[in-house]
Short mmCIF file of C-alpha atoms in Angstrom, two decimals:
data_model
loop_
_atom_site.label_atom_id
_atom_site.label_comp_id
_atom_site.label_asym_id
_atom_site.label_seq_id
_atom_site.Cartn_x
_atom_site.Cartn_y
_atom_site.Cartn_z
CA MET A 1 8.58 16.80 -11.11
CA SER A 2 6.19 14.49 -9.19
CA THR A 3 3.23 15.81 -11.18
CA GLN A 4 4.88 14.96 -14.49
CA LEU A 5 6.03 11.49 -13.37
CA ILE A 6 2.54 10.53 -12.21
CA ALA A 7 0.93 11.99 -15.32
CA ASP A 8 3.33 9.95 -17.49
CA ALA A 9 2.50 6.77 -15.56
CA VAL A 10 -1.25 7.23 -15.98
CA ARG A 11 -0.82 8.12 -19.66
CA ASN A 12 1.23 4.94 -20.19
CA SER A 13 -1.79 2.92 -19.06
CA ARG A 14 -3.58 3.69 -22.33
CA SER A 15 -2.95 4.99 -25.80
CA ARG A 16 -3.37 8.73 -26.29
CA THR A 17 -6.68 8.13 -28.07
CA GLU A 18 -8.01 6.08 -25.12
CA SER A 19 -6.89 8.51 -22.38
CA THR A 20 -9.86 10.12 -20.64
CA ALA A 21 -10.60 13.08 -18.43
CA TRP A 22 -10.82 10.60 -15.53
CA ASP A 23 -7.20 9.56 -16.20
CA LYS A 24 -6.05 13.19 -16.04
CA LEU A 25 -8.05 13.79 -12.86
CA PHE A 26 -6.55 10.71 -11.21
CA ALA A 27 -3.03 11.92 -12.06
CA LEU A 28 -3.75 15.14 -10.17
CA TRP A 29 -5.43 13.28 -7.30
CA PHE A 30 -2.56 10.83 -6.81
CA GLN A 31 -0.02 13.56 -6.08
CA ARG A 32 -1.42 13.68 -2.54
CA LEU A 33 -0.74 11.48 0.46
CA VAL A 34 -2.95 8.52 -0.42
CA TYR A 35 -1.76 5.72 1.87
CA THR A 36 -0.71 6.26 5.48
CA GLN A 37 -0.36 2.47 5.59
CA ILE A 38 0.45 0.20 2.65
CA TRP A 39 -2.21 -2.48 1.94
CA GLU A 40 0.02 -5.35 0.80
CA ASP A 41 1.02 -7.80 3.54
CA PRO A 42 4.84 -7.86 3.93
CA GLU A 43 4.71 -11.22 5.70
CA ALA A 44 3.06 -12.70 2.59
CA ASP A 45 5.75 -11.09 0.42
CA LEU A 46 8.60 -12.55 2.45
CA ALA A 47 6.97 -15.99 2.55
CA ALA A 48 6.68 -16.01 -1.25
CA LEU A 49 10.14 -14.55 -1.96
CA GLN A 50 12.08 -16.71 0.53
CA LEU A 51 15.01 -14.31 0.31
CA PRO A 52 18.55 -15.32 1.23
CA VAL A 53 20.42 -13.16 3.72
CA GLY A 54 22.18 -10.32 1.93
CA ALA A 55 19.67 -9.91 -0.92
CA THR A 56 19.20 -6.66 -2.82
CA ILE A 57 15.56 -5.63 -3.19
CA VAL A 58 13.80 -3.07 -5.37
CA THR A 59 10.26 -2.24 -4.26
CA ILE A 60 7.68 0.41 -4.91
CA SER A 61 7.71 2.43 -1.70
CA SER A 62 4.14 3.60 -1.11
CA GLY A 63 4.06 4.57 2.59
CA GLY A 64 7.29 2.70 3.30
CA CYS A 65 5.75 0.08 5.63
CA ASN A 66 6.87 -2.87 3.50
CA ALA A 67 10.24 -1.45 2.50
CA LEU A 68 11.10 -1.20 6.20
CA SER A 69 9.49 -4.53 7.06
CA TYR A 70 11.71 -6.31 4.53
CA LEU A 71 14.61 -5.54 6.87
CA LYS A 72 13.33 -8.58 8.77
CA ALA A 73 14.92 -10.69 6.00
CA GLN A 74 18.38 -9.16 6.62
CA PRO A 75 18.95 -7.78 3.10
CA ALA A 76 22.04 -5.96 1.91
CA GLN A 77 20.07 -3.07 0.41
CA ILE A 78 16.51 -1.97 -0.33
CA PHE A 79 15.69 0.59 -3.00
CA ALA A 80 12.25 2.09 -2.27
CA VAL A 81 11.10 3.71 -5.53
CA ASP A 82 8.01 5.86 -5.96
CA LEU A 83 6.49 8.53 -8.18
CA ASN A 84 4.66 10.15 -5.29
CA ASP A 85 6.61 12.74 -3.27
CA ALA A 86 4.17 12.43 -0.36
CA HIS A 87 4.78 8.71 0.08
CA LEU A 88 8.54 9.19 -0.07
CA ALA A 89 8.28 12.00 2.49
CA LEU A 90 6.57 9.55 4.85
CA LEU A 91 9.28 6.92 4.33
CA LYS A 92 12.01 9.53 4.90
CA LEU A 93 10.34 10.63 8.13
CA LYS A 94 10.27 7.03 9.37
CA LEU A 95 13.92 6.49 8.46
CA THR A 96 14.94 9.68 10.22
CA ALA A 97 12.99 8.65 13.32
CA LEU A 98 14.71 5.26 13.38
CA ARG A 99 18.09 6.99 13.28
CA VAL A 100 17.28 9.64 15.89
CA LEU A 101 14.79 8.31 18.43
CA PRO A 102 16.32 6.48 21.39
CA ASP A 103 13.74 3.76 21.94
CA TYR A 104 10.71 1.88 20.68
CA ALA A 105 8.29 3.84 22.88
CA GLU A 106 8.86 7.13 21.05
CA PHE A 107 8.83 5.48 17.63
CA TRP A 108 5.55 3.77 18.52
CA ARG A 109 4.02 6.99 19.81
CA MET A 110 4.80 8.68 16.50
CA PHE A 111 4.02 5.98 13.93
CA GLY A 112 1.98 3.42 15.84
CA GLU A 113 -0.42 5.67 17.73
CA GLY A 114 0.12 8.90 15.79
CA ASP A 115 -2.18 10.59 18.28
CA SER A 116 -0.17 12.71 20.72
CA GLU A 117 0.43 16.45 20.96
CA ALA A 118 4.00 15.60 21.94
CA ASN A 119 4.61 14.38 18.39
CA ALA A 120 4.49 17.96 17.06
CA ALA A 121 7.45 19.00 19.21
CA LEU A 122 9.24 15.75 18.41
CA TYR A 123 8.92 16.54 14.70
CA ARG A 124 9.98 20.20 15.00
CA ASP A 125 12.88 19.72 17.39
CA ARG A 126 14.37 16.35 16.48
CA LEU A 127 13.18 15.06 13.09
CA ARG A 128 12.72 18.16 10.94
CA PRO A 129 16.37 19.34 11.14
CA LEU A 130 17.56 16.04 9.66
CA LEU A 131 15.06 15.74 6.79
CA ASP A 132 16.04 16.65 3.25
CA ALA A 133 14.47 19.73 1.68
CA ASP A 134 11.70 17.84 -0.16
CA ALA A 135 10.48 15.91 2.88
CA ARG A 136 10.72 18.99 5.10
CA GLN A 137 8.68 21.02 2.64
CA PHE A 138 5.98 18.34 2.52
CA TRP A 139 5.54 18.03 6.29
CA ASP A 140 5.82 21.79 6.89
CA SER A 141 3.21 22.63 4.23
CA ARG A 142 -0.13 23.84 5.55
CA ASN A 143 -3.66 22.86 4.60
CA LEU A 144 -6.53 25.26 3.86
CA LEU A 145 -7.03 25.78 7.60
CA GLY A 146 -3.40 26.79 8.04
CA ARG A 147 -2.43 23.60 9.85
CA PRO A 148 0.93 21.96 9.02
CA ARG A 149 0.90 18.37 7.82
CA TYR A 150 3.07 17.19 10.71
CA GLY A 151 -0.01 17.89 12.80
CA TYR A 152 -1.46 14.67 11.36
CA PHE A 153 0.55 12.82 14.00
CA THR A 154 -1.22 14.62 16.85
CA ASP A 155 -4.85 13.62 16.20
CA GLY A 156 -4.81 10.15 14.65
CA PHE A 157 -2.38 9.79 11.75
CA TYR A 158 -4.32 6.92 10.16
CA ARG A 159 -7.40 9.09 9.84
CA HIS A 160 -5.49 11.19 7.30
CA GLY A 161 -4.42 10.56 3.73
CA MET A 162 -6.94 10.06 0.96
CA LEU A 163 -7.59 6.45 1.94
CA GLY A 164 -7.94 7.29 5.63
CA ARG A 165 -10.55 9.90 4.83
CA PHE A 166 -12.35 7.53 2.47
CA ILE A 167 -12.52 4.92 5.23
CA GLY A 168 -13.90 7.62 7.53
CA PHE A 169 -16.62 8.32 4.95
CA ALA A 170 -17.39 4.60 4.80
CA HIS A 171 -17.68 4.55 8.58
CA LEU A 172 -20.29 7.31 8.40
CA LEU A 173 -22.28 5.22 5.92
CA ALA A 174 -21.97 2.23 8.23
CA LYS A 175 -23.18 4.28 11.17
CA ALA A 176 -26.19 5.47 9.18
CA ALA A 177 -26.93 1.82 8.35
CA ARG A 178 -26.53 0.91 12.06
CA ILE A 179 -23.64 -1.48 11.38
CA ASP A 180 -21.69 -2.27 14.55
CA LEU A 181 -18.07 -2.01 13.34
CA GLU A 182 -16.72 -2.93 16.76
CA ALA A 183 -18.65 -6.21 16.63
CA LEU A 184 -17.15 -6.96 13.22
CA LEU A 185 -13.69 -6.35 14.64
CA THR A 186 -13.73 -7.94 18.10
CA ALA A 187 -16.90 -10.01 18.68
CA PRO A 188 -16.75 -13.83 18.38
CA ALA A 189 -17.47 -15.08 14.87
CA ASP A 190 -20.72 -16.81 15.84
CA SER A 191 -22.01 -14.10 18.19
CA PRO A 192 -25.45 -12.58 17.46
CA GLN A 193 -23.92 -9.09 17.41
CA ARG A 194 -21.44 -9.98 14.67
CA GLN A 195 -23.97 -11.91 12.62
CA GLU A 196 -26.34 -8.95 12.76
CA ALA A 197 -23.53 -6.58 11.71
CA LEU A 198 -22.65 -8.84 8.76
CA SER A 199 -26.29 -8.94 7.70
CA ARG A 200 -26.55 -5.14 7.77
CA LEU A 201 -23.25 -4.90 5.86
CA ASP A 202 -24.68 -7.14 3.15
CA ARG A 203 -27.77 -4.95 2.85
CA LEU A 204 -25.66 -1.80 2.61
CA PHE A 205 -23.43 -3.13 -0.18
CA HIS A 206 -26.46 -4.22 -2.18
CA SER A 207 -28.35 -0.98 -1.70
CA ARG A 208 -29.05 1.51 -4.48
CA LEU A 209 -26.66 3.96 -2.80
CA ALA A 210 -23.75 1.50 -2.92
CA LYS A 211 -24.43 0.69 -6.57
CA LEU A 212 -24.50 4.40 -7.39
CA LEU A 213 -21.30 5.20 -5.48
CA THR A 214 -19.31 2.35 -7.01
CA ARG A 215 -20.22 3.53 -10.51
CA THR A 216 -18.40 6.82 -9.84
CA PRO A 217 -14.69 6.57 -10.82
CA ALA A 218 -13.63 9.59 -8.75
CA LEU A 219 -14.90 7.99 -5.54
CA LEU A 220 -12.44 5.12 -5.97
CA PHE A 221 -9.50 7.49 -6.49
CA SER A 222 -9.23 7.70 -2.70
CA LEU A 223 -8.59 3.94 -2.67
CA GLY A 224 -5.71 4.55 -5.08
CA ILE A 225 -7.64 2.86 -7.89
CA PRO A 226 -7.14 4.51 -11.30
CA PRO A 227 -9.78 4.20 -14.04
CA GLN A 228 -8.15 1.24 -15.82
CA GLN A 229 -7.71 -0.74 -12.59
CA ARG A 230 -11.37 -0.13 -11.78
CA GLU A 231 -12.23 -2.05 -14.96
CA LEU A 232 -9.98 -4.96 -13.92
CA LEU A 233 -11.38 -4.98 -10.40
CA GLY A 234 -14.97 -5.24 -11.57
CA GLY A 235 -14.46 -7.72 -14.39
CA ASP A 236 -17.83 -9.16 -15.30
CA GLN A 237 -19.33 -8.57 -11.83
CA PRO A 238 -20.94 -5.44 -10.38
CA LEU A 239 -18.29 -3.48 -8.51
CA ASN A 240 -20.36 -3.24 -5.32
CA GLU A 241 -20.46 -7.06 -5.19
CA VAL A 242 -16.70 -7.38 -5.77
CA LEU A 243 -15.88 -4.85 -3.04
CA HIS A 244 -18.26 -6.59 -0.64
CA GLN A 245 -16.56 -9.95 -1.20
CA ARG A 246 -13.09 -8.43 -0.77
CA LEU A 247 -14.13 -6.75 2.48
CA LEU A 248 -15.54 -10.05 3.80
CA ARG A 249 -12.25 -11.75 3.01
CA LEU A 250 -10.43 -8.98 4.87
CA ILE A 251 -12.51 -9.19 8.05
CA ASN A 252 -13.38 -12.92 8.02
CA GLY A 253 -10.40 -14.61 6.38
CA TYR A 254 -8.01 -14.37 9.33
CA PRO A 255 -8.33 -13.91 13.09
CA ASN A 256 -8.68 -10.19 13.71
CA ASP A 257 -6.50 -10.37 16.80
CA ASN A 258 -3.58 -10.83 14.38
CA ASN A 259 -4.83 -8.93 11.32
CA TYR A 260 -3.83 -5.30 11.52
CA PHE A 261 -5.44 -4.63 8.14
CA ALA A 262 -8.85 -5.35 9.68
CA TRP A 263 -8.07 -2.89 12.49
CA GLN A 264 -7.18 -0.21 9.98
CA ALA A 265 -10.33 -0.88 7.95
CA LEU A 266 -12.69 -0.92 10.91
CA ARG A 267 -11.04 1.43 13.41
CA ARG A 268 -8.31 3.35 11.52
CA SER A 269 -5.78 2.46 14.20
CA TYR A 270 -3.68 -0.42 15.48
CA ALA A 271 -4.59 -2.68 18.40
CA GLY A 272 -1.61 -1.56 20.48
CA ALA A 273 2.14 -1.70 20.95
CA GLY A 274 4.05 -4.98 21.07
CA ASP A 275 4.56 -7.83 18.63
CA GLN A 276 1.00 -8.86 17.72
CA CYS A 277 -1.29 -7.46 15.06
CA LEU A 278 1.29 -5.03 13.64
CA PRO A 279 3.39 -4.69 10.49
CA PRO A 280 6.91 -5.97 11.21
CA TYR A 281 8.53 -2.51 11.22
CA LEU A 282 6.29 -1.50 14.16
CA GLN A 283 6.87 -4.63 16.26
CA ARG A 284 8.75 -4.13 19.50
CA SER A 285 11.00 -7.19 19.11
CA LEU A 286 12.12 -6.08 15.63
CA TYR A 287 12.79 -2.45 16.54
CA PRO A 288 16.58 -2.98 17.00
CA ARG A 289 16.78 -4.51 13.53
CA MET A 290 14.77 -1.65 12.03
CA ARG A 291 16.98 0.91 13.74
CA ASP A 292 20.24 -0.79 12.77
CA GLY A 293 19.08 -1.37 9.19
CA ALA A 294 17.60 2.05 8.44
CA GLY A 295 20.68 3.02 6.43
CA LEU A 296 20.06 0.10 4.06
CA VAL A 297 16.77 1.58 2.81
CA ILE A 298 17.27 4.11 0.00
CA PRO A 299 14.29 6.27 -1.08
CA VAL A 300 14.25 6.95 -4.83
CA HIS A 301 11.96 9.42 -6.61
CA ALA A 302 11.70 7.93 -10.09
CA ASN A 303 9.78 5.84 -12.57
CA LEU A 304 10.49 2.23 -11.57
CA ARG A 305 11.42 1.01 -15.06
CA ARG A 306 13.79 3.92 -15.66
CA PHE A 307 15.40 3.39 -12.28
CA LEU A 308 15.98 -0.28 -13.05
CA GLU A 309 17.50 0.68 -16.38
CA SER A 310 20.00 2.89 -14.54
CA LEU A 311 21.36 0.03 -12.39
CA PRO A 312 24.26 -2.30 -13.22
CA ALA A 313 23.33 -5.66 -14.76
CA GLY A 314 22.67 -8.68 -12.54
CA GLN A 315 22.42 -6.69 -9.29
CA ILE A 316 18.86 -7.26 -8.03
CA ASP A 317 17.57 -10.37 -6.23
CA ALA A 318 13.93 -9.36 -5.74
CA VAL A 319 11.53 -6.89 -7.33
CA VAL A 320 8.21 -5.97 -5.68
CA LEU A 321 5.81 -4.33 -8.13
CA LEU A 322 2.75 -4.06 -5.83
CA ASP A 323 -0.23 -3.65 -8.20
CA SER A 324 1.49 -1.20 -10.57
CA GLN A 325 1.04 -3.31 -13.70
CA ASP A 326 -2.73 -2.83 -13.45
CA TRP A 327 -1.96 0.73 -14.57
CA MET A 328 0.21 -0.24 -17.52
CA ALA A 329 -0.31 -0.83 -21.21
CA ALA A 330 1.30 -3.94 -22.72
CA ASP A 331 4.25 -2.03 -24.21
CA GLU A 332 5.14 -0.56 -20.83
CA ILE A 333 4.91 -3.98 -19.14
CA ARG A 334 7.24 -5.46 -21.77
CA ALA A 335 9.75 -2.66 -21.21
CA LEU A 336 9.55 -3.12 -17.43
CA TRP A 337 10.27 -6.85 -17.60
CA SER A 338 13.10 -6.25 -20.04
CA ALA A 339 14.66 -3.95 -17.46
CA ILE A 340 14.13 -6.56 -14.72
CA ASP A 341 15.71 -9.23 -16.95
CA ARG A 342 18.85 -7.14 -17.43
CA THR A 343 19.11 -5.93 -13.83
CA GLY A 344 18.06 -9.13 -12.08
CA SER A 345 20.41 -11.80 -10.76
CA ALA A 346 20.24 -15.38 -12.00
CA ASP A 347 17.78 -16.24 -9.22
CA VAL A 348 15.79 -13.01 -9.20
CA ARG A 349 12.18 -13.26 -7.96
CA VAL A 350 9.43 -10.84 -8.90
CA ILE A 351 6.15 -10.53 -7.00
CA PHE A 352 3.09 -8.43 -7.71
CA ARG A 353 -0.64 -8.27 -7.07
CA THR A 354 -3.56 -7.73 -9.42
CA ALA A 355 -7.04 -6.34 -8.91
CA GLY A 356 -8.42 -9.27 -10.89
CA ALA A 357 -7.33 -12.87 -10.51
CA ASP A 358 -5.15 -13.20 -13.62
CA SER A 359 -1.54 -12.20 -14.22
CA PRO A 360 -1.06 -9.97 -17.27
CA LEU A 361 1.92 -12.12 -18.30
CA GLU A 362 -0.35 -15.12 -18.84
CA GLY A 363 -2.40 -13.41 -21.57
CA PRO A 364 -1.73 -13.76 -25.32
CA GLU A 365 -0.48 -10.19 -25.76
CA LEU A 366 2.48 -10.78 -23.46
CA SER A 367 3.11 -14.45 -24.28
CA PRO A 368 6.75 -13.80 -25.44
CA LEU A 369 7.62 -12.90 -21.84
CA ARG A 370 6.86 -16.48 -20.82
CA GLU A 371 9.92 -17.60 -22.76
CA VAL A 372 11.99 -15.78 -20.14
CA TRP A 373 9.76 -15.84 -17.05
CA ARG A 374 7.78 -18.59 -15.33
CA ARG A 375 5.00 -18.13 -12.79
CA ASP A 376 5.78 -20.09 -9.63
CA ALA A 377 2.35 -21.50 -8.77
CA GLU A 378 3.40 -22.75 -5.34
CA ARG A 379 4.92 -19.48 -4.17
CA SER A 380 2.05 -17.51 -5.72
CA ALA A 381 -0.44 -19.59 -3.74
CA ILE A 382 1.55 -19.06 -0.54
CA GLY A 383 1.53 -15.30 -1.07
CA PHE A 384 -2.19 -15.19 -1.82
CA GLU A 385 -3.18 -17.32 1.15
CA ARG A 386 -1.02 -15.39 3.62
CA ASP A 387 -2.05 -11.92 2.42
CA ARG A 388 -4.23 -10.79 5.32
CA SER A 389 -5.38 -7.58 3.62
CA GLY A 390 -7.55 -9.69 1.31
CA ILE A 391 -8.27 -6.82 -1.07
CA TYR A 392 -6.51 -8.16 -4.19
CA GLY A 393 -7.78 -10.77 -6.61
CA GLY A 394 -4.38 -12.28 -7.40
CA PHE A 395 -0.85 -12.69 -6.01
CA HIS A 396 1.86 -13.68 -8.49
CA CYS A 397 5.48 -14.77 -8.05
CA TYR A 398 7.77 -15.16 -11.08
CA GLY A 399 11.29 -16.44 -11.59
CA ARG A 400 13.37 -17.13 -14.65
CA ALA A 401 12.04 -19.85 -16.94
#
């Protein structure tokens, strides 16, 4: 089922005559666990949406970090929709842990550190019995070495997943280039160590090797970037240059003592337990709200548009599309916004990100949508400026025209 849903989504990004072997390969690749952490900042989302208490939210789930973090806004319900069984299995594991575990310390050990042998027994004895069959099958499945996936939580969870492994590969390249990643993460901005690391980083991104690697579509699959989004990301600039600029925004745009995305990029871990430098769902002070609100988050394995079409009219107050429209052809985008129009409340807000700077709704092909929807420039700017991950070219917030 997951295979077919993902294949359909990738196929919808192009006409049948334009579909390539790379598209088919990406559909197979994206069935795996790609993101152990989502790379859209939930604090930026909430600042742009400005949700009233009791809102109903539909979001693409990915790893579930943002779906859970939206509980900070005290919604009535959150539908977390995804095509990828692996991402939904991760969200279901987090929800089960919130219902079962007695305190923040155990939840942190499992999902914050993800690096303790005790987590294996915690999964087997306390979480596994309460998972549904699909999630249990995913975490019980074994890799080529015969190791079950729940073992990821015993040796550094954020080193796993396709993106975690890609970041590990990037760290090896950085080590070979003698780039001090620790200086980039923790040294003062004007320190000689950090300036030297930035200089070496510049040389690496402009090397022949970097240019060669960024021309290879399959390499970017581990970043969750399908072939069509790769074209949007590059635009009229070399892809190595674009990725370099996005990385600099990630590690230089915000203080790293409060930017957990920089910690994941440079260390594949979080700075530590507490309330600083963490996604909201992992913050100690918000743990009671996460635990009490876990029942409000509903995982849904479906195509987002078809799920919206199944809901009653006027029910949804916010829709979070992540960067999914970068995958879509114009006809699919039109159908998606038609479903949002029917399902959304009078004050519904829609947010999404784009690999490039421009919103697809502002182009001539989708101009009829602007009769119904208006881009909120102020809220879009707030979302873009507060998005600490820094990896997207655009943040867009829309409401009814």
